[in-house]
């Protein structure tokens, strides 16, 4: 009996550990023990001053920062301190939930953001997303926060050149500067110094000045799992000459909305990434046919080649793509019979496919009756 109970308890502990692991994997965390509203530690006064000076830089019509007063800044909304050291390690000013629905954003109260952030040297997590920094530059002082693991500047109306000082953030694991207002990069050499970077989202940032050099810079980031470079003004010309890709851990690649204007059926570096789960290549002006290499990318769950000038059927060797959930080929020139197309879909993915889009792709014929066997199709 006792042994059985012990067994059960161990089971429960294991289950809880699994849950915790899940939570920590899904949510990029700023560190093991952070407190918001803790009791013991009162905040470090220089850091409180830095936060107050940051608050003074911001317009906050909805009073989101109304808790930012009094001695213990560790209790202020959006602020997290280390339980061990008492330092401010987390600052989350994302406009989310109800605030987002009601457009309760933070805005800049003056013509630029001061260097107040530099007073928070122990920060590991900084999220300024979905606010309005009025088209000002990303503050260079962010580059001095060498403990940062997570930096989110997404959709916060920053503009201008992304400061190369971000290359000093050698601990950075997440960088999201997507959806800015006219952000651009002239030289990406700083990026290669971020060797721990696992997640890079620069969607909408103008990288056209780099010509095709971006491939080489990105290829240094050996830890990357997610790479989103949609709408960056990328071109390809030597993409095919990069012989070996370092990005062996990459799971998500988004290159959509770049004007590649060349044949997809070349030996591009990404065709070697057999661990890839999601591949977004829509709106890229790809020509030619869909290459055989796709048949080796057996981890793929999402394939989006829509809105290109691709011609012809999917290859006939896709039988091992057993994890497929989304296949989007609309607005291409497949120019075949529906029955033939459907026959080339991997049978082992009949139970996983959720979305199949081939509208406006120049196909004739009928859907086969067995489409009813695609049990997850939505
Ligand atoms: C502060 O937290 C500790 C545990 O972390 C607890 O033992 C103590 O009672 C708390 N004190 C107050 C005043 O809440
Ligand atoms: C925001 O930017 C505009 C145009 O650049 C400027 O006229 C305005 O004063 C700025 N607002 C603030 C609060 O600085
Ligand atoms: C950054 O913030 C945006 C908007 O709040 C969010 O959608 C995105 O997932 C965040 N990026 C990361 C890497 O967490
Ligand atoms: C970044 O590091 C360089 C040296 O690698 C240093 O000269 C520079 O001041 C640093 N910039 C910031 C913003 O800390
Ligand atoms: C792969 O990454 C290493 C280390 O970052 C770098 O030295 C090397 O040049 C990269 N290889 C290629 C082909 O880019
Ligand atoms: C695409 O490339 C062809 C030649 O390869 C060129 O004639 C055409 O203008 C290009 N289209 C765009 C939109 O760049
Ligand atoms: C698929 O992978 C196998 C084994 O790695 C390789 O021999 C073959 O050439 C690849 N096929 C394509 C079309 O890349
Ligand atoms: C559809 O395919 C036919 C060839 O069978 C071709 O003549 C026609 O231009 C294609 N239509 C479109 C919209 O691509
Ligand atoms: C579709 O499913 C039905 C019922 O499960 C089965 O009898 C039939 O053979 C399946 N069709 C194909 C083409 O596998």
Coordinates of C-alpha atoms and ligand atoms in Angstrom, one line a residue:
X1 CA 0.0 0.0 0.0
X2 CA 2.7 2.5 1.1
X3 CA 4.7 1.5 -1.9
X4 CA 1.7 2.1 -4.1
X5 CA 1.2 5.5 -2.6
X6 CA 4.8 6.3 -3.1
X7 CA 4.4 5.3 -6.7
X8 CA 1.4 7.5 -7.1
X9 CA 3.1 10.5 -5.5
X10 CA 6.1 10.0 -7.7
X11 CA 3.7 9.9 -10.7
X12 CA 2.1 13.1 -9.5
X13 CA 5.5 14.8 -9.0
X14 CA 6.5 13.7 -12.5
X15 CA 3.3 15.1 -14.0
X16 CA 3.8 18.4 -12.3
X17 CA 7.4 18.6 -13.4
X18 CA 6.2 17.9 -17.0
X19 CA 3.7 20.7 -16.7
X20 CA 6.3 23.1 -15.4
X21 CA 8.7 22.1 -18.2
X22 CA 5.9 22.7 -20.7
X23 CA 5.2 26.1 -19.2
X24 CA 8.8 27.1 -19.3
X25 CA 9.2 25.9 -22.8
X26 CA 6.2 27.7 -24.2
X27 CA 6.7 31.0 -22.4
X28 CA 10.1 32.4 -22.8
X29 CA 10.9 33.1 -19.2
X30 CA 13.1 35.7 -17.8
X31 CA 14.6 33.4 -15.2
X32 CA 13.7 30.7 -12.8
X33 CA 12.4 32.8 -9.9
X34 CA 10.9 36.1 -10.6
X35 CA 8.5 37.9 -8.4
X36 CA 6.0 40.4 -9.4
X37 CA 4.5 41.8 -6.2
X38 CA 6.8 39.9 -3.9
X39 CA 7.1 40.9 -0.3
X40 CA 10.6 40.4 1.0
X41 CA 12.7 42.3 -1.5
X42 CA 12.2 45.9 -1.9
X43 CA 13.5 47.2 -5.1
X44 CA 16.9 48.7 -5.7
X45 CA 16.6 52.5 -5.6
X46 CA 18.6 53.3 -8.7
X47 CA 16.4 50.9 -10.6
X48 CA 13.3 52.5 -9.2
X49 CA 14.7 55.8 -10.4
X50 CA 15.3 54.4 -13.9
X51 CA 11.7 53.1 -14.0
X52 CA 10.3 56.4 -12.9
X53 CA 12.4 58.2 -15.5
X54 CA 11.1 55.7 -18.1
X55 CA 7.5 56.5 -16.9
X56 CA 8.2 60.2 -17.4
X57 CA 9.1 59.4 -21.1
X58 CA 5.7 57.9 -21.6
X59 CA 2.2 59.1 -22.1
X60 CA -0.2 56.7 -20.5
X61 CA -3.7 58.0 -21.0
X62 CA -5.3 54.8 -19.7
X63 CA -3.3 54.8 -16.5
X64 CA -1.7 51.5 -17.1
X65 CA 1.3 52.5 -15.1
X66 CA -0.8 53.9 -12.2
X67 CA 0.8 51.3 -9.9
X68 CA 4.2 52.8 -10.5
X69 CA 4.6 54.7 -7.3
X70 CA 5.8 54.0 -3.8
X71 CA 9.0 52.4 -2.7
X72 CA 8.8 48.8 -3.9
X73 CA 9.0 48.9 -7.6
X74 CA 9.0 45.1 -7.6
X75 CA 5.3 45.3 -7.0
X76 CA 4.6 47.6 -9.9
X77 CA 2.6 46.2 -12.8
X78 CA 4.8 44.8 -15.6
X79 CA 7.9 44.8 -13.4
X80 CA 9.5 41.6 -12.2
X81 CA 12.4 41.3 -9.8
X82 CA 14.8 38.4 -9.1
X83 CA 13.8 36.9 -5.7
X84 CA 17.5 36.1 -5.2
X85 CA 19.1 39.4 -6.0
X86 CA 16.2 41.9 -5.9
X87 CA 17.2 43.3 -9.2
X88 CA 14.6 44.2 -11.8
X89 CA 15.0 41.4 -14.4
X90 CA 11.7 41.7 -16.3
X91 CA 9.8 44.6 -17.9
X92 CA 6.7 43.7 -19.7
X93 CA 4.9 46.7 -21.2
X94 CA 3.2 44.9 -24.1
X95 CA -0.3 46.2 -24.8
X96 CA -2.3 43.0 -24.4
X97 CA -5.8 41.7 -23.6
X98 CA -8.4 44.4 -22.7
X99 CA -5.8 47.2 -23.1
X100 CA -5.3 46.1 -26.7
X101 CA -9.0 45.9 -27.4
X102 CA -9.4 49.4 -26.0
X103 CA -6.3 50.8 -27.7
X104 CA -4.8 51.6 -24.3
X105 CA -1.3 52.0 -25.6
X106 CA 1.7 53.7 -24.2
X107 CA 3.1 56.6 -26.2
X108 CA 6.2 58.7 -26.2
X109 CA 5.7 62.0 -24.2
X110 CA 8.6 63.7 -25.8
X111 CA 10.6 63.6 -29.0
X112 CA 12.8 60.7 -28.0
X113 CA 13.1 58.0 -25.4
X114 CA 15.8 58.8 -22.9
X115 CA 18.5 56.4 -21.8
X116 CA 16.5 55.3 -18.7
X117 CA 16.5 51.7 -19.8
X118 CA 20.3 51.7 -19.3
X119 CA 19.7 51.9 -15.6
X120 CA 18.2 48.4 -15.6
X121 CA 21.4 46.5 -16.2
X122 CA 20.1 43.2 -14.9
X123 CA 17.1 43.0 -17.3
X124 CA 16.6 39.6 -18.9
X125 CA 13.2 40.2 -20.5
X126 CA 12.0 43.4 -22.2
X127 CA 8.8 43.6 -24.1
X128 CA 7.7 47.0 -25.5
X129 CA 5.5 45.6 -28.2
X130 CA 2.2 47.1 -29.5
X131 CA 2.8 50.6 -28.2
X132 CA 3.5 53.8 -30.1
X133 CA 7.1 55.2 -30.0
X134 CA 6.1 57.7 -32.6
X135 CA 8.6 56.8 -35.3
X136 CA 11.6 57.4 -33.1
X137 CA 14.8 55.3 -33.3
X138 CA 15.2 52.1 -31.2
X139 CA 17.2 53.5 -28.2
X140 CA 20.9 52.7 -28.5
X141 CA 20.9 52.1 -24.8
X142 CA 19.1 48.8 -25.3
X143 CA 22.4 47.5 -26.6
X144 CA 23.9 47.9 -23.2
X145 CA 21.5 45.5 -21.5
X146 CA 23.8 42.6 -21.8
X147 CA 21.7 40.2 -19.7
X148 CA 18.8 40.3 -22.1
X149 CA 17.4 37.0 -23.2
X150 CA 14.2 38.3 -24.6
X151 CA 13.7 41.5 -26.6
X152 CA 10.4 42.3 -28.2
X153 CA 10.0 45.6 -30.1
X154 CA 7.3 44.4 -32.4
X155 CA 4.7 46.8 -33.7
X156 CA 5.7 49.6 -31.5
X157 CA 6.3 52.3 -34.2
X158 CA 10.0 52.4 -34.0
X159 CA 11.7 53.6 -37.2
X160 CA 15.1 54.2 -38.7
X161 CA 18.1 52.0 -38.6
X162 CA 18.2 49.1 -36.2
X163 CA 21.2 50.0 -34.0
X164 CA 24.2 47.7 -34.5
X165 CA 24.7 47.9 -30.7
X166 CA 22.2 45.1 -30.4
X167 CA 25.1 42.9 -31.4
X168 CA 26.3 43.4 -27.8
X169 CA 23.4 41.4 -26.5
X170 CA 25.4 38.2 -26.5
X171 CA 22.8 36.4 -24.3
X172 CA 19.9 37.1 -26.5
X173 CA 17.7 34.2 -27.4
X174 CA 14.6 36.0 -28.8
X175 CA 14.6 39.1 -31.0
X176 CA 11.4 40.4 -32.4
X177 CA 11.6 43.7 -34.3
X178 CA 8.8 42.9 -36.7
X179 CA 6.1 45.3 -37.8
X180 CA 8.0 48.5 -37.2
X181 CA 7.5 51.7 -39.0
X182 CA 10.1 52.0 -41.6
X183 CA 12.9 50.1 -39.8
X184 CA 15.9 49.2 -41.9
X185 CA 19.3 47.6 -41.6
X186 CA 22.4 48.6 -43.7
X187 CA 24.9 46.2 -42.2
X188 CA 23.9 42.9 -40.5
X189 CA 27.4 41.9 -39.2
X190 CA 26.3 42.6 -35.7
X191 CA 23.7 39.9 -36.0
X192 CA 26.3 37.1 -36.3
X193 CA 27.5 37.9 -32.7
X194 CA 24.2 36.7 -31.3
X195 CA 25.2 33.1 -31.1
X196 CA 22.5 32.0 -28.7
X197 CA 19.7 33.5 -30.8
X198 CA 16.9 30.9 -31.4
X199 CA 14.2 33.2 -32.6
X200 CA 14.5 36.0 -35.0
X201 CA 11.6 37.9 -36.4
X202 CA 12.4 40.9 -38.7
X203 CA 9.2 40.9 -40.7
X204 CA 8.8 44.2 -42.5
X205 CA 12.3 45.4 -41.8
X206 CA 13.9 46.7 -45.0
X207 CA 17.0 44.5 -45.6
X208 CA 17.3 45.3 -49.3
X209 CA 20.6 47.2 -48.8
X210 CA 22.2 43.9 -47.9
X211 CA 21.6 42.5 -51.3
X212 CA 22.0 38.7 -50.9
X213 CA 24.5 39.0 -48.1
X214 CA 21.7 38.3 -45.6
X215 CA 22.0 34.5 -46.3
X216 CA 25.6 34.4 -45.0
X217 CA 24.8 36.5 -41.9
X218 CA 21.8 34.4 -41.0
X219 CA 23.8 31.2 -41.6
X220 CA 26.1 32.1 -38.6
X221 CA 23.1 31.8 -36.3
X222 CA 23.5 28.1 -35.6
X223 CA 20.9 28.0 -32.8
X224 CA 18.0 29.4 -34.8
X225 CA 14.7 27.6 -34.5
X226 CA 12.5 30.3 -35.9
X227 CA 13.4 32.7 -38.7
X228 CA 10.9 35.1 -40.0
X229 CA 12.1 37.5 -42.8
X230 CA 8.8 38.1 -44.6
X231 CA 8.5 41.4 -46.5
X232 CA 12.1 42.4 -46.0
X233 CA 12.9 43.3 -49.6
X234 CA 15.2 40.2 -50.0
X235 CA 16.7 39.0 -53.2
X236 CA 18.3 35.6 -53.9
X237 CA 20.8 35.7 -56.6
X238 CA 23.5 33.7 -54.8
X239 CA 21.2 31.9 -52.5
X240 CA 21.9 28.7 -54.4
X241 CA 25.7 29.0 -54.0
X242 CA 25.5 28.7 -50.2
X243 CA 26.5 25.1 -50.2
X244 CA 25.9 24.0 -46.7
X245 CA 23.4 25.4 -44.3
X246 CA 24.4 25.8 -40.6
X247 CA 20.7 26.1 -39.6
X248 CA 20.2 22.5 -38.7
X249 CA 17.8 23.3 -35.8
X250 CA 15.6 25.5 -37.9
X251 CA 11.9 24.6 -37.6
X252 CA 10.1 27.6 -39.0
X253 CA 11.2 29.6 -42.1
X254 CA 9.2 32.5 -43.4
X255 CA 10.5 34.2 -46.5
X256 CA 7.1 35.2 -47.8
X257 CA 6.5 38.6 -49.6
X258 CA 10.0 39.0 -51.0
X259 CA 10.4 39.5 -54.7
X260 CA 12.7 36.6 -55.6
X261 CA 11.6 36.5 -59.2
X262 CA 13.5 33.3 -60.0
X263 CA 13.0 29.6 -60.2
X264 CA 12.1 27.7 -57.1
X265 CA 13.6 24.6 -58.6
X266 CA 17.2 25.3 -57.7
X267 CA 19.4 23.9 -55.0
X268 CA 18.6 26.5 -52.3
X269 CA 20.1 26.1 -48.8
X270 CA 16.6 25.6 -47.3
X271 CA 15.9 22.4 -49.2
X272 CA 18.6 20.7 -47.0
X273 CA 16.7 21.6 -43.8
X274 CA 15.0 18.3 -43.3
X275 CA 14.0 19.2 -39.7
X276 CA 11.9 22.1 -41.0
X277 CA 8.3 22.1 -39.8
X278 CA 6.9 25.2 -41.4
X279 CA 7.9 26.7 -44.8
X280 CA 6.3 29.9 -45.9
X281 CA 7.3 31.0 -49.5
X282 CA 4.1 32.8 -50.6
X283 CA 4.0 36.1 -52.6
X284 CA 7.6 35.7 -53.7
X285 CA 7.4 35.7 -57.5
X286 CA 8.8 32.2 -57.7
X287 CA 8.8 30.6 -61.2
X288 CA 9.4 27.0 -62.4
X289 CA 8.2 23.8 -60.8
X290 CA 8.0 22.5 -57.3
X291 CA 11.2 20.6 -56.7
X292 CA 11.7 16.9 -55.8
X293 CA 13.7 18.0 -52.7
X294 CA 10.4 18.6 -50.9
X295 CA 10.0 14.8 -50.7
X296 CA 12.9 14.6 -48.2
X297 CA 11.5 17.2 -45.8
X298 CA 9.5 14.7 -43.8
X299 CA 8.9 16.9 -40.8
X300 CA 6.9 19.5 -42.7
X301 CA 3.6 20.4 -41.2
X302 CA 3.0 23.7 -43.1
X303 CA 3.8 24.3 -46.8
X304 CA 2.7 27.6 -48.1
X305 CA 3.7 28.3 -51.7
X306 CA 0.6 30.3 -52.6
X307 CA 0.5 33.4 -54.8
X308 CA 3.5 32.6 -57.0
X309 CA 4.0 31.6 -60.7
X310 CA 4.8 28.0 -60.0
X311 CA 3.8 25.6 -62.8
X312 CA 2.9 22.0 -62.6
X313 CA 1.9 19.4 -60.0
X314 CA 3.5 18.7 -56.7
X315 CA 6.2 16.1 -57.0
X316 CA 5.2 12.4 -56.9
X317 CA 7.6 11.5 -54.0
X318 CA 5.8 13.1 -51.1
X319 CA 4.7 9.8 -49.6
X320 CA 6.8 10.3 -46.5
X321 CA 5.4 13.7 -45.5
X322 CA 3.2 12.2 -42.8
X323 CA 2.9 15.3 -40.6
X324 CA 1.3 17.6 -43.1
X325 CA -1.4 19.9 -41.7
X326 CA -1.5 22.8 -44.2
X327 CA -0.8 22.8 -47.9
X328 CA -1.4 26.1 -49.7
X329 CA -0.8 26.3 -53.4
X330 CA -3.5 28.8 -54.5
X331 CA -2.9 31.3 -57.2
X332 CA -0.3 29.2 -59.1
X333 CA -0.5 27.4 -62.4
X334 CA -0.8 23.8 -61.4
X335 CA -2.6 23.1 -64.6
X336 CA -3.6 19.4 -63.9
X337 CA -6.5 17.3 -63.1
X338 CA -7.7 17.3 -59.5
X339 CA -7.7 13.5 -59.3
X340 CA -4.1 13.4 -60.2
X341 CA -3.2 16.1 -57.7
X342 CA -5.1 14.4 -54.9
X343 CA -3.3 11.1 -55.7
X344 CA 0.0 12.7 -55.0
X345 CA -0.9 13.8 -51.5
X346 CA 0.8 11.6 -48.9
X347 CA -1.7 9.0 -47.8
X348 CA -0.1 8.8 -44.3
X349 CA -1.2 12.5 -43.8
X350 CA -4.8 11.9 -44.5
X351 CA -5.6 12.1 -40.8
X352 CA -3.5 15.2 -40.2
X353 CA -4.3 17.5 -43.1
X354 CA -6.4 20.4 -41.9
X355 CA -6.2 22.8 -44.8
X356 CA -5.8 22.3 -48.5
X357 CA -6.0 25.3 -50.8
X358 CA -5.7 25.1 -54.5
X359 CA -8.2 27.7 -55.6
X360 CA -7.3 29.7 -58.8
X361 CA -4.6 27.2 -59.7
X362 CA -5.9 26.2 -63.1
X363 CA -7.1 22.7 -62.3
X364 CA -10.0 20.7 -63.7
X365 CA -11.8 17.6 -62.8
X366 CA -13.4 16.4 -59.6
X367 CA -12.6 15.9 -56.0
X368 CA -12.3 12.2 -55.3
X369 CA -14.9 10.6 -53.1
X370 CA -12.2 9.6 -50.6
X371 CA -11.7 13.2 -49.6
X372 CA -14.0 12.2 -46.8
X373 CA -11.2 10.1 -45.4
X374 CA -9.2 13.2 -44.6
X375 CA -10.6 13.2 -41.1
X376 CA -9.0 16.5 -39.9
X377 CA -9.9 18.6 -42.9
X378 CA -11.4 21.9 -41.8
Ligands
LIG1 C1 6.8 37.0 2.7 O1 7.0 35.8 2.0 C2 7.5 34.8 2.8 C3 7.7 33.6 1.9 O2 8.2 33.9 0.7 C4 6.5 34.5 3.9 O3 7.0 33.5 4.7 C5 6.2 35.7 4.7 O4 5.1 35.5 5.6 C6 5.8 36.9 3.8 N1 5.6 38.1 4.6 C7 4.6 38.9 4.5 C8 4.6 40.1 5.4 O5 3.7 38.7 3.7
LIG2 C1 5.6 62.6 -32.8 O1 6.2 62.8 -34.1 C2 5.6 63.9 -34.8 C3 6.2 63.9 -36.2 O2 7.5 63.4 -36.2 C4 5.9 65.1 -34.0 O3 5.4 66.3 -34.7 C5 5.3 65.0 -32.6 O4 5.7 66.1 -31.9 C6 5.8 63.8 -31.9 N1 5.1 63.6 -30.7 C7 5.7 63.6 -29.5 C8 4.8 63.4 -28.4 O5 6.9 63.8 -29.4
LIG3 C1 6.4 39.9 -29.7 O1 5.2 40.6 -29.4 C2 4.2 40.4 -30.4 C3 3.0 41.3 -30.1 O2 2.8 41.5 -28.8 C4 3.8 38.9 -30.3 O3 2.7 38.6 -31.2 C5 5.0 38.1 -30.6 O4 4.7 36.7 -30.5 C6 6.1 38.4 -29.7 N1 7.3 37.8 -30.1 C7 7.9 36.8 -29.4 C8 9.2 36.3 -29.9 O5 7.5 36.4 -28.3
LIG4 C1 29.1 47.4 -27.6 O1 30.4 46.8 -27.5 C2 31.4 47.5 -28.1 C3 32.7 46.7 -28.0 O2 32.4 45.4 -28.4 C4 31.6 48.8 -27.3 O3 32.6 49.5 -27.8 C5 30.3 49.5 -27.3 O4 30.4 50.7 -26.4 C6 29.2 48.7 -26.8 N1 27.9 49.4 -27.0 C7 27.0 49.5 -26.0 C8 25.8 50.2 -26.3 O5 27.2 49.0 -24.9
LIG5 C1 28.6 28.2 -39.9 O1 28.7 28.8 -38.7 C2 30.0 29.0 -38.2 C3 30.0 29.5 -36.8 O2 29.1 30.5 -36.6 C4 30.8 30.0 -39.2 O3 32.1 30.1 -38.8 C5 30.7 29.4 -40.6 O4 31.2 30.3 -41.5 C6 29.3 29.1 -41.0 N1 29.3 28.4 -42.2 C7 28.7 28.9 -43.3 C8 28.7 28.0 -44.6 O5 28.2 30.0 -43.4
LIG6 C1 11.9 39.2 -63.3 O1 13.1 38.7 -64.0 C2 13.0 39.0 -65.4 C3 14.2 38.4 -66.1 O2 14.7 37.3 -65.4 C4 12.8 40.4 -65.7 O3 12.6 40.6 -67.1 C5 11.6 41.0 -65.0 O4 11.6 42.4 -65.1 C6 11.7 40.7 -63.5 N1 10.5 41.1 -62.8 C7 10.6 41.8 -61.7 C8 9.2 42.2 -61.1 O5 11.6 42.2 -61.2
LIG7 C1 16.8 12.7 -50.4 O1 17.7 12.2 -49.4 C2 18.5 11.1 -49.8 C3 19.2 10.6 -48.6 O2 19.8 11.6 -47.8 C4 19.4 11.6 -50.9 O3 20.2 10.5 -51.4 C5 18.5 12.1 -52.1 O4 19.4 12.6 -53.1 C6 17.6 13.2 -51.6 N1 16.7 13.5 -52.6 C7 16.5 14.7 -53.1 C8 15.5 14.9 -54.1 O5 17.1 15.7 -52.6
LIG8 C1 -3.9 27.1 -67.6 O1 -3.2 26.1 -68.4 C2 -3.3 26.3 -69.8 C3 -2.6 25.2 -70.4 O2 -3.2 24.0 -70.2 C4 -2.7 27.6 -70.2 O3 -2.9 27.8 -71.6 C5 -3.4 28.7 -69.4 O4 -2.7 29.9 -69.7 C6 -3.3 28.5 -67.9 N1 -4.1 29.5 -67.2 C7 -3.6 30.2 -66.3 C8 -4.5 31.2 -65.7 O5 -2.4 30.1 -65.9
LIG9 C1 -12.0 5.6 -47.0 O1 -12.6 5.2 -45.8 C2 -13.5 4.2 -45.9 C3 -14.2 3.9 -44.6 O2 -13.2 4.0 -43.5 C4 -12.9 2.9 -46.5 O3 -13.8 1.9 -46.6 C5 -12.3 3.3 -47.8 O4 -11.5 2.2 -48.3 C6 -11.3 4.5 -47.7 N1 -10.9 4.9 -49.0 C7 -9.7 4.9 -49.5 C8 -9.5 5.3 -50.9 O5 -8.8 4.5 -48.8

